[in-house]
PDB file of N, CA and C in Angstrom:
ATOM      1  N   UNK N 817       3.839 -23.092  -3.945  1.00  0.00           N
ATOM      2  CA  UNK N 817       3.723 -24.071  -2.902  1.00  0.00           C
ATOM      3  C   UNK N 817       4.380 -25.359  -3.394  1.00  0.00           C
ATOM      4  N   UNK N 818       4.955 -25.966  -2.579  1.00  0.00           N
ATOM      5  CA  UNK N 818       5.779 -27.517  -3.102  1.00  0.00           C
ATOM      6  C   UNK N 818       5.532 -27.987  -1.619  1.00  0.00           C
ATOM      7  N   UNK N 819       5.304 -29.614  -1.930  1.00  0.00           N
ATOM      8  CA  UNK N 819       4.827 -30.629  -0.911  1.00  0.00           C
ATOM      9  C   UNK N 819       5.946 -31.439  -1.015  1.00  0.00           C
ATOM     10  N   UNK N 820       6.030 -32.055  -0.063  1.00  0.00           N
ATOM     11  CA  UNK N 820       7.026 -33.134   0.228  1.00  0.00           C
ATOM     12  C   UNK N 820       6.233 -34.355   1.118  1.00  0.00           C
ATOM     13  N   UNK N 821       6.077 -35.536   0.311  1.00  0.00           N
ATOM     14  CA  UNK N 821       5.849 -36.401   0.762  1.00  0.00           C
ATOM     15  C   UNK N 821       6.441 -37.219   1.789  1.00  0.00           C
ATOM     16  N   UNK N 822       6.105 -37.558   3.412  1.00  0.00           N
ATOM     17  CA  UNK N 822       6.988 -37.904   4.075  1.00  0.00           C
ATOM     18  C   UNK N 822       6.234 -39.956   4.549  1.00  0.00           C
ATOM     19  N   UNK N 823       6.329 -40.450   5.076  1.00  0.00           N
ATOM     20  CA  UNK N 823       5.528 -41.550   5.780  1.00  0.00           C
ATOM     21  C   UNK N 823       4.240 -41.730   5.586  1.00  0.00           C
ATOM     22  N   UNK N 824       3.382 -42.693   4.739  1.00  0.00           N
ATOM     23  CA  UNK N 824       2.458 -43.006   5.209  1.00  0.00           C
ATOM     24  C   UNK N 824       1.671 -41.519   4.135  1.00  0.00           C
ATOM     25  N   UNK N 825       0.459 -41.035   5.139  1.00  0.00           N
ATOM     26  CA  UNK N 825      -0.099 -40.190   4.365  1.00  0.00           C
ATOM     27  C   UNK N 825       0.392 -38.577   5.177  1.00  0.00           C
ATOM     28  N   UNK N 826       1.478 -38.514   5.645  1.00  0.00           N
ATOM     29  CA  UNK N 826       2.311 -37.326   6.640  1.00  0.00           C
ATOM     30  C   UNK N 826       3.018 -36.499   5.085  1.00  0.00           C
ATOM     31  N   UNK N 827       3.070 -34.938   4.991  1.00  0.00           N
ATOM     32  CA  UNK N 827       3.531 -34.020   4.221  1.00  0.00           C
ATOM     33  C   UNK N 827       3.636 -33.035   4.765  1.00  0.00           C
ATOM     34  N   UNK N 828       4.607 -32.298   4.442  1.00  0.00           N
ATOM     35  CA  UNK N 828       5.248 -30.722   4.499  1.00  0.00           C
ATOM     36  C   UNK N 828       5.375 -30.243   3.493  1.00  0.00           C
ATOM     37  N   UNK N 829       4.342 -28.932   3.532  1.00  0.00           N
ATOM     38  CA  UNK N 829       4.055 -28.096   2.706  1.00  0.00           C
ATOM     39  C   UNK N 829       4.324 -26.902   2.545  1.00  0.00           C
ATOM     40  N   UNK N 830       5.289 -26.459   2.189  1.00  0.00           N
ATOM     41  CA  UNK N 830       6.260 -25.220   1.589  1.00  0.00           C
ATOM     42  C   UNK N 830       5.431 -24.090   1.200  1.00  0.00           C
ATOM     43  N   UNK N 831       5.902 -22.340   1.446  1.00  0.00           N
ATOM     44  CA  UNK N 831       5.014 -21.846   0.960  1.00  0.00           C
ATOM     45  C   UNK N 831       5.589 -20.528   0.844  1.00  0.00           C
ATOM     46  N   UNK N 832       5.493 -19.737  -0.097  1.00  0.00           N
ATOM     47  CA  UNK N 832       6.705 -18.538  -0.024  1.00  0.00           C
ATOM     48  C   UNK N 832       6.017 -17.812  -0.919  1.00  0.00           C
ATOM     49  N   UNK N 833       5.887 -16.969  -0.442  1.00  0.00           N
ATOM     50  CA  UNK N 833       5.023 -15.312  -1.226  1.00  0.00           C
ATOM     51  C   UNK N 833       6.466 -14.327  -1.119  1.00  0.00           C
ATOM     52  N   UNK N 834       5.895 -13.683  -2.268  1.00  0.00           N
ATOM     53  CA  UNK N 834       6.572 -11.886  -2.404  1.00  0.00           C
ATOM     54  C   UNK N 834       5.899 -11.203  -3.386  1.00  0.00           C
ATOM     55  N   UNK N 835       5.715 -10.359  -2.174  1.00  0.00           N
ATOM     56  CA  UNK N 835       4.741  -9.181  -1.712  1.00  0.00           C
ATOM     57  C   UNK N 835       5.442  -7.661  -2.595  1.00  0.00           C
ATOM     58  N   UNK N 836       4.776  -7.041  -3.497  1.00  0.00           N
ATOM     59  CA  UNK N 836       5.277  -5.946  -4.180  1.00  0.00           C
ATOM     60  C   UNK N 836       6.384  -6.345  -5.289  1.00  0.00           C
ATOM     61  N   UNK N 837       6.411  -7.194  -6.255  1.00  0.00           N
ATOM     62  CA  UNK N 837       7.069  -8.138  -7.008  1.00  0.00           C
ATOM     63  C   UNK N 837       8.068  -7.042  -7.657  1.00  0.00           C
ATOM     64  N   UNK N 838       7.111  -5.783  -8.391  1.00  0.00           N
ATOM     65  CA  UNK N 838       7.272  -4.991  -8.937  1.00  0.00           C
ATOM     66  C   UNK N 838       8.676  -4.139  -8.719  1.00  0.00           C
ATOM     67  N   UNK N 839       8.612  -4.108  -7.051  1.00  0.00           N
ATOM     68  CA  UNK N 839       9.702  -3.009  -6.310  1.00  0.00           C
ATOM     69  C   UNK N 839      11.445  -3.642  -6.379  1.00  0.00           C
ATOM     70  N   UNK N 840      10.638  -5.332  -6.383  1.00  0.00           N
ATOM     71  CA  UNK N 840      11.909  -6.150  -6.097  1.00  0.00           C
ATOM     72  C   UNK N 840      12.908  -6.078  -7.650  1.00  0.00           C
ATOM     73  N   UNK N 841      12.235  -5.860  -9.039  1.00  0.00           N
ATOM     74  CA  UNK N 841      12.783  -5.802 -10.086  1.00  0.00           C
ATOM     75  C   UNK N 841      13.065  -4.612 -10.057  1.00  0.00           C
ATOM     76  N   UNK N 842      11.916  -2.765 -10.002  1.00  0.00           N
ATOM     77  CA  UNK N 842      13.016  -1.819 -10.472  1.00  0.00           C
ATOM     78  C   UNK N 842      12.262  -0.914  -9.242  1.00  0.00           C
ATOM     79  N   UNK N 843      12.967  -0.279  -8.443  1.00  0.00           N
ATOM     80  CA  UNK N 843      12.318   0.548  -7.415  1.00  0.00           C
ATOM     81  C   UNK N 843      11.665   1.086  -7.361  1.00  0.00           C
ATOM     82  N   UNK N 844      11.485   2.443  -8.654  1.00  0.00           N
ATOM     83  CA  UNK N 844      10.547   3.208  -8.734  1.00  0.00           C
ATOM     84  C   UNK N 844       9.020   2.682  -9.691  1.00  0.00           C
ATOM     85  N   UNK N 845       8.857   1.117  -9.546  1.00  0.00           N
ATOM     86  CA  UNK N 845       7.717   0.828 -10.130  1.00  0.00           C
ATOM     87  C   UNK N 845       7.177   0.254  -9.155  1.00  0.00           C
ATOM     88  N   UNK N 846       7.019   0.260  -7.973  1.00  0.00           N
ATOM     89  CA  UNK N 846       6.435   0.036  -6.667  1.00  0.00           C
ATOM     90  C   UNK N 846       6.032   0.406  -6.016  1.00  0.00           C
ATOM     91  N   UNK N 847       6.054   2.187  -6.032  1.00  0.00           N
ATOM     92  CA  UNK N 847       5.600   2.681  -4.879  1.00  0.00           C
ATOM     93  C   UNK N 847       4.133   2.848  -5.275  1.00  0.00           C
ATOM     94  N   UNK N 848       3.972   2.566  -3.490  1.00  0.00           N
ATOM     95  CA  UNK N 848       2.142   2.698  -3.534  1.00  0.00           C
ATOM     96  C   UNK N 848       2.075   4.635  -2.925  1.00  0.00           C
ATOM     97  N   UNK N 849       0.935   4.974  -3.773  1.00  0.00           N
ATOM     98  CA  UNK N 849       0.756   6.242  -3.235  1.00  0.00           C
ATOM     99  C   UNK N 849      -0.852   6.375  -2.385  1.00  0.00           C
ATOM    100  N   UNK N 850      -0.593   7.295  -0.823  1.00  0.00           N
ATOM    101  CA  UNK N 850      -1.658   7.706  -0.868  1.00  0.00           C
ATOM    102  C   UNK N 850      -2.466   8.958  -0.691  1.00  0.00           C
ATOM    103  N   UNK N 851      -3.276   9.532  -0.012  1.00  0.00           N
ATOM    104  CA  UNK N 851      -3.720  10.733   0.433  1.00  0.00           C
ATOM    105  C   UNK N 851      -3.820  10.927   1.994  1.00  0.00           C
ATOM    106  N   UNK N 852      -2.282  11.520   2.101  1.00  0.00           N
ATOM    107  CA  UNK N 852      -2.204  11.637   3.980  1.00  0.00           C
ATOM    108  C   UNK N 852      -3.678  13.112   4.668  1.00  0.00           C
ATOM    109  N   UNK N 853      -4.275  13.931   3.705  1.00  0.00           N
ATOM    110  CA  UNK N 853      -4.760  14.542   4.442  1.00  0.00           C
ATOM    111  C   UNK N 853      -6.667  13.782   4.428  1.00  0.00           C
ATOM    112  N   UNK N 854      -6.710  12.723   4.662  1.00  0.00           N
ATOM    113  CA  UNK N 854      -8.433  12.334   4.581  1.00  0.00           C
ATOM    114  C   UNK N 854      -9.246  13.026   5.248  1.00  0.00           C
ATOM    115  N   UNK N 855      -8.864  13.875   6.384  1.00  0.00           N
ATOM    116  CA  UNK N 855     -10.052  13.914   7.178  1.00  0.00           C
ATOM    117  C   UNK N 855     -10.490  15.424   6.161  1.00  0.00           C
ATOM    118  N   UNK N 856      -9.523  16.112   5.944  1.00  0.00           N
ATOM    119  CA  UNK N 856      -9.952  17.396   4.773  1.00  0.00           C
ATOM    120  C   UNK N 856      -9.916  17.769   3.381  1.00  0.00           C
ATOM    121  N   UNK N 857     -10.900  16.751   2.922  1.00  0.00           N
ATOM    122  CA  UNK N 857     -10.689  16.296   1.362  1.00  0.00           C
ATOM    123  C   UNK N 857     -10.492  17.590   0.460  1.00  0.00           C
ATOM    124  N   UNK N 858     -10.962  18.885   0.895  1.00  0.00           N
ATOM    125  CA  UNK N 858     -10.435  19.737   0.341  1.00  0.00           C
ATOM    126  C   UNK N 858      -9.442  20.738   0.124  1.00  0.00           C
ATOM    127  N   UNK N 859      -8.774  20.171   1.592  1.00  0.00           N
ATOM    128  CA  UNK N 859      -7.433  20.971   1.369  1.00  0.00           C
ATOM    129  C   UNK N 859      -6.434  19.876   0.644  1.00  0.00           C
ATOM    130  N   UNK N 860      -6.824  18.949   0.056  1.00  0.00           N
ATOM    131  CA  UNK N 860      -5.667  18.424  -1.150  1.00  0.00           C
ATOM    132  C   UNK N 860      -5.648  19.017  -1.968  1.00  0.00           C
ATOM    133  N   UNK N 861      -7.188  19.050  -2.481  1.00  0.00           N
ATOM    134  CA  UNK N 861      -7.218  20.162  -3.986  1.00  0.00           C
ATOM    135  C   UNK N 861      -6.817  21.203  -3.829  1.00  0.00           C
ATOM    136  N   UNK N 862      -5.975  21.863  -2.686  1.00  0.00           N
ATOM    137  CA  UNK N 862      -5.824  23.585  -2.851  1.00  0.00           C
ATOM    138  C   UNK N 862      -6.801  24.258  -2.574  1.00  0.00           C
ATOM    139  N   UNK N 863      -8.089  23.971  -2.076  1.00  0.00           N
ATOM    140  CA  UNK N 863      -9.436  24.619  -2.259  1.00  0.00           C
ATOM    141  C   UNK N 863      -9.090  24.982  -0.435  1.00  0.00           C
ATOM    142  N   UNK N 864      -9.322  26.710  -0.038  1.00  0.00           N
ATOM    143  CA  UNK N 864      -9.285  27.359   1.111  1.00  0.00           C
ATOM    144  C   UNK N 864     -10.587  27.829   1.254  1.00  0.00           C
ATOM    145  N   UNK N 865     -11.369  27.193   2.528  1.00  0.00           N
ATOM    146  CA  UNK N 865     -12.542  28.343   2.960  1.00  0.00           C
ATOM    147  C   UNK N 865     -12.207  29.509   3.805  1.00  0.00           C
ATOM    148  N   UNK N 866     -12.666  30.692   2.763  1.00  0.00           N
ATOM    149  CA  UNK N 866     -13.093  31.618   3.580  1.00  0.00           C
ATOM    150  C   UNK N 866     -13.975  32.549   3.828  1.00  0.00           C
ATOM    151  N   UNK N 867     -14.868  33.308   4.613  1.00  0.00           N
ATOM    152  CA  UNK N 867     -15.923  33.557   4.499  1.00  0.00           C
ATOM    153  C   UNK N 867     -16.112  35.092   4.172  1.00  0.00           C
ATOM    154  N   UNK N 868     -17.052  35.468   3.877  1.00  0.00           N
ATOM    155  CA  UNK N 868     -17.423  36.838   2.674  1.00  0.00           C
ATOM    156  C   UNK N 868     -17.915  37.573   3.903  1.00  0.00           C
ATOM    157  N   UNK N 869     -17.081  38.711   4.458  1.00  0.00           N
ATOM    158  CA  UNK N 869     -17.673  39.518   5.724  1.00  0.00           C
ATOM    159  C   UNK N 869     -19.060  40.422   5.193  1.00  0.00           C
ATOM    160  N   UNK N 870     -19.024  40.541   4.521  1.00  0.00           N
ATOM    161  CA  UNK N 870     -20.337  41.240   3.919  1.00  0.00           C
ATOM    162  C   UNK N 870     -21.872  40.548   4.481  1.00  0.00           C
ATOM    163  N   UNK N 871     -21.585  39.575   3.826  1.00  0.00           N
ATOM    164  CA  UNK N 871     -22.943  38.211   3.571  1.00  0.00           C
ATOM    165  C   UNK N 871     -23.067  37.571   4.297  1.00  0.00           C
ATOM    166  N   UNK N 872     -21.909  37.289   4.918  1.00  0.00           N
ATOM    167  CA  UNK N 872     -21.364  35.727   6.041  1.00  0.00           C
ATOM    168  C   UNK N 872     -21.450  33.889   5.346  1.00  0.00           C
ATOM    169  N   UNK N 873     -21.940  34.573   3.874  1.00  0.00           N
ATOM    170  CA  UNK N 873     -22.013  33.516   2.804  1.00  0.00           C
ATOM    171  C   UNK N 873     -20.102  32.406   2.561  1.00  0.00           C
ATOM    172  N   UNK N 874     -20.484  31.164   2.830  1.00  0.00           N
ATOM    173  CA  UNK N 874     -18.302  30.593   3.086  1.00  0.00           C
ATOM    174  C   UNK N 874     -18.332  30.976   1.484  1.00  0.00           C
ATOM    175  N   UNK N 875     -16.826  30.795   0.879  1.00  0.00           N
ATOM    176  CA  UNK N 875     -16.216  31.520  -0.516  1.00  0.00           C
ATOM    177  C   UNK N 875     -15.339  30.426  -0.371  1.00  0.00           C
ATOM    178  N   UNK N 876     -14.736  29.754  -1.521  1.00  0.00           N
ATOM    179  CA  UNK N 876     -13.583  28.918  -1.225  1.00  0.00           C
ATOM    180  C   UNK N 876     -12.426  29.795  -2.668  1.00  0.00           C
ATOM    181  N   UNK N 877     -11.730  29.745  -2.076  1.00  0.00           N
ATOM    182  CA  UNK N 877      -9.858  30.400  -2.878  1.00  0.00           C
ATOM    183  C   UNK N 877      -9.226  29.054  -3.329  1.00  0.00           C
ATOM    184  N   UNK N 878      -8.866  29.228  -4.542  1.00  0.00           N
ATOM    185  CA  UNK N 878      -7.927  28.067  -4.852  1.00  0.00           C
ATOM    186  C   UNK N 878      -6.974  28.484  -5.087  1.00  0.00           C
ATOM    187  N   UNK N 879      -5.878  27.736  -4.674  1.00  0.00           N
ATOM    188  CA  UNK N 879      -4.481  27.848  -4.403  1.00  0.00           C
ATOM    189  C   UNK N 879      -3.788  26.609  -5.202  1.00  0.00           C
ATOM    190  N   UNK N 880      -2.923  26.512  -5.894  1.00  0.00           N
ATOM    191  CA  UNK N 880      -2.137  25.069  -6.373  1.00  0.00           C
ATOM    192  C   UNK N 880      -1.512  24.434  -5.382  1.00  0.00           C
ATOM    193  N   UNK N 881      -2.113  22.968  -5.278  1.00  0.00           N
ATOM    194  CA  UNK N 881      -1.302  22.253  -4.055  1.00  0.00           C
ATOM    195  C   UNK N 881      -0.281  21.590  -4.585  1.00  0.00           C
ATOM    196  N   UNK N 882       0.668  21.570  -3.243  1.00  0.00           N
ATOM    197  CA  UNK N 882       1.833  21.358  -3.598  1.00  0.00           C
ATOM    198  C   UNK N 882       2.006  19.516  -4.161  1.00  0.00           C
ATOM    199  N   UNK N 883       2.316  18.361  -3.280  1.00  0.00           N
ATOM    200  CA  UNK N 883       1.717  17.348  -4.108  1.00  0.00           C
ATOM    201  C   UNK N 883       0.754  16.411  -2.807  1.00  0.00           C
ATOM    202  N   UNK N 884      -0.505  16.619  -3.666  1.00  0.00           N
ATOM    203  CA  UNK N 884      -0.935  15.801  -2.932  1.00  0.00           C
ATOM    204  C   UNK N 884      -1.566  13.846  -1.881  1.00  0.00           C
ATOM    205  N   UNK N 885      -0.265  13.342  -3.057  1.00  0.00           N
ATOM    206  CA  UNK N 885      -0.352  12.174  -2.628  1.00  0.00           C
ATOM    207  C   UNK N 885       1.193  11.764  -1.779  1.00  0.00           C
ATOM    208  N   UNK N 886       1.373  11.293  -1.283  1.00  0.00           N
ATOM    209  CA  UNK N 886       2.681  10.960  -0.783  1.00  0.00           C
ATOM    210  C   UNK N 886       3.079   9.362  -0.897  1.00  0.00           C
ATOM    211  N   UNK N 887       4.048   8.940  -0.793  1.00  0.00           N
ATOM    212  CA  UNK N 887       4.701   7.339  -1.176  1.00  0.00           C
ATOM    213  C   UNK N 887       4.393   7.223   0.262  1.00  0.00           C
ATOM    214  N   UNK N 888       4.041   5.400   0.761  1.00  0.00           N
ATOM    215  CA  UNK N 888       4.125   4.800   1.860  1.00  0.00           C
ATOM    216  C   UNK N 888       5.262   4.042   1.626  1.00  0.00           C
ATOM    217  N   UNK N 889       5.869   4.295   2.654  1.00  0.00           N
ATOM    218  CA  UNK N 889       7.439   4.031   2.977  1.00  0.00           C
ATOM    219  C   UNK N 889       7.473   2.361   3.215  1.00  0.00           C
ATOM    220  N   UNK N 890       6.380   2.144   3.689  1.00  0.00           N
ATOM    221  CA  UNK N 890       6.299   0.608   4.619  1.00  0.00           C
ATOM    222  C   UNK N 890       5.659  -0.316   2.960  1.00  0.00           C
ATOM    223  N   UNK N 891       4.634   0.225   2.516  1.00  0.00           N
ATOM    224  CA  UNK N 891       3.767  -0.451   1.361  1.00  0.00           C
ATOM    225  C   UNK N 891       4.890  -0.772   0.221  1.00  0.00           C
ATOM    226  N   UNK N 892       5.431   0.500   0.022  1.00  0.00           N
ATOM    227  CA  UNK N 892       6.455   0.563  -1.218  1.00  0.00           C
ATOM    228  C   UNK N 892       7.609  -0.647  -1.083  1.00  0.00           C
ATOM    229  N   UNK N 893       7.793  -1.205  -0.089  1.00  0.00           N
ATOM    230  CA  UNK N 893       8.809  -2.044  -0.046  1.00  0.00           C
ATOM    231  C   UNK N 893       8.828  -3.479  -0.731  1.00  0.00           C
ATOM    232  N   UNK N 894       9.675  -3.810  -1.294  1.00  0.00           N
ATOM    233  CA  UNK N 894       9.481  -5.454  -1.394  1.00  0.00           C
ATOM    234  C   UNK N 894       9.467  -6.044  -0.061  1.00  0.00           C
ATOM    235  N   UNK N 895       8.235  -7.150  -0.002  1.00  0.00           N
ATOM    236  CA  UNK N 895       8.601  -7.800   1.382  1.00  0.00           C
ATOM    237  C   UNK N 895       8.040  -9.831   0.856  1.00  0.00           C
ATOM    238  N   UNK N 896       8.822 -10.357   1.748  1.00  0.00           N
ATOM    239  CA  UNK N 896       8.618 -12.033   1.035  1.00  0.00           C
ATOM    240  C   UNK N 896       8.203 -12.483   2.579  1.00  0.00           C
ATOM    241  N   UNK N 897       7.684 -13.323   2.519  1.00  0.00           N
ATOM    242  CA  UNK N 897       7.095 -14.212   3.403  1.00  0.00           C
ATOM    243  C   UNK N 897       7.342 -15.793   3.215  1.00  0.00           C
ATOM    244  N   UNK N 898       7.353 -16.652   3.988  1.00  0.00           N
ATOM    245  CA  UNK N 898       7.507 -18.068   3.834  1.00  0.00           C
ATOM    246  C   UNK N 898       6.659 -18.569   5.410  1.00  0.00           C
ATOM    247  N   UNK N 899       6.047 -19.930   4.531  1.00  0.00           N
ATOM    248  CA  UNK N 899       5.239 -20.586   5.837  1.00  0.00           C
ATOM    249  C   UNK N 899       5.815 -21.985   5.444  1.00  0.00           C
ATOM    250  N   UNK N 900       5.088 -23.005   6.710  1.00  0.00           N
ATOM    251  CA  UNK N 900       5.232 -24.495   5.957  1.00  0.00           C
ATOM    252  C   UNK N 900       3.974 -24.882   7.267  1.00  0.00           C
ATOM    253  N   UNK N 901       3.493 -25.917   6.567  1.00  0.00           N
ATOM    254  CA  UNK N 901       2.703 -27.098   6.749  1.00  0.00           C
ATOM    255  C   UNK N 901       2.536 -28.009   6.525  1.00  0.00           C
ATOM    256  N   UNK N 902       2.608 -29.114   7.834  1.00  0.00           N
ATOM    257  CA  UNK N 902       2.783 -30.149   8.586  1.00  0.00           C
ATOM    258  C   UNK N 902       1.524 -31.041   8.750  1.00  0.00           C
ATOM    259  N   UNK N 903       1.268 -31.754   8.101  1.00  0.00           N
ATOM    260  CA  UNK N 903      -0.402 -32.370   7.810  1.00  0.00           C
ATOM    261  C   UNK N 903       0.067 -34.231   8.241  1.00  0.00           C
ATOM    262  N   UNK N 904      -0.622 -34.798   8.854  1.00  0.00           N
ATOM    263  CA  UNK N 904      -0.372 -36.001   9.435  1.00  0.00           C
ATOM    264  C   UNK N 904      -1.806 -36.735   9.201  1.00  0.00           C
TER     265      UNK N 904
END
């Protein structure tokens, strides 16, 4: 933030963010990752229900998942912002 003194007790106040600092120096140290499947926390792990016709008891199969976090395209980005304020 930097102020600028103008008249009297009147200033403009400067203000400039950047957002994901990290991405802006080397690309691949920015990305945010997350977990696109939430509503079925167990089909990330590879974990399949299925049920035991015998018993009717559920059985879960594990399978290796393929990957389960994915990069956000929008998060991962460098992004900068700037404001100012005008105080009288």
């Amino acid at each position: 933030m930097h102020e600028f003194k103008l008249k009297g007790e009147q200033s403009i106040q400067i203000i400039y963010d950047i957002l994901n600092f990290l991405n802006l120096v080397d690309k691949k140290l920015g990305y945010v990752y997350f977990s696109p499947n939430t509503f079925n926390s167990t089909a990330s792990l590879g974990l399949a229900r299925a049920t035991n016709p015998t018993t009717g008891d559920p059985t879960f199969t594990w399978t290796r998942p393929g990957k389960p976090y994915s990069i956000d395209p929008l998060a991962s980005r460098c992004q900068m912002q700037i404001g100012a304020r005008y105080t009288f």
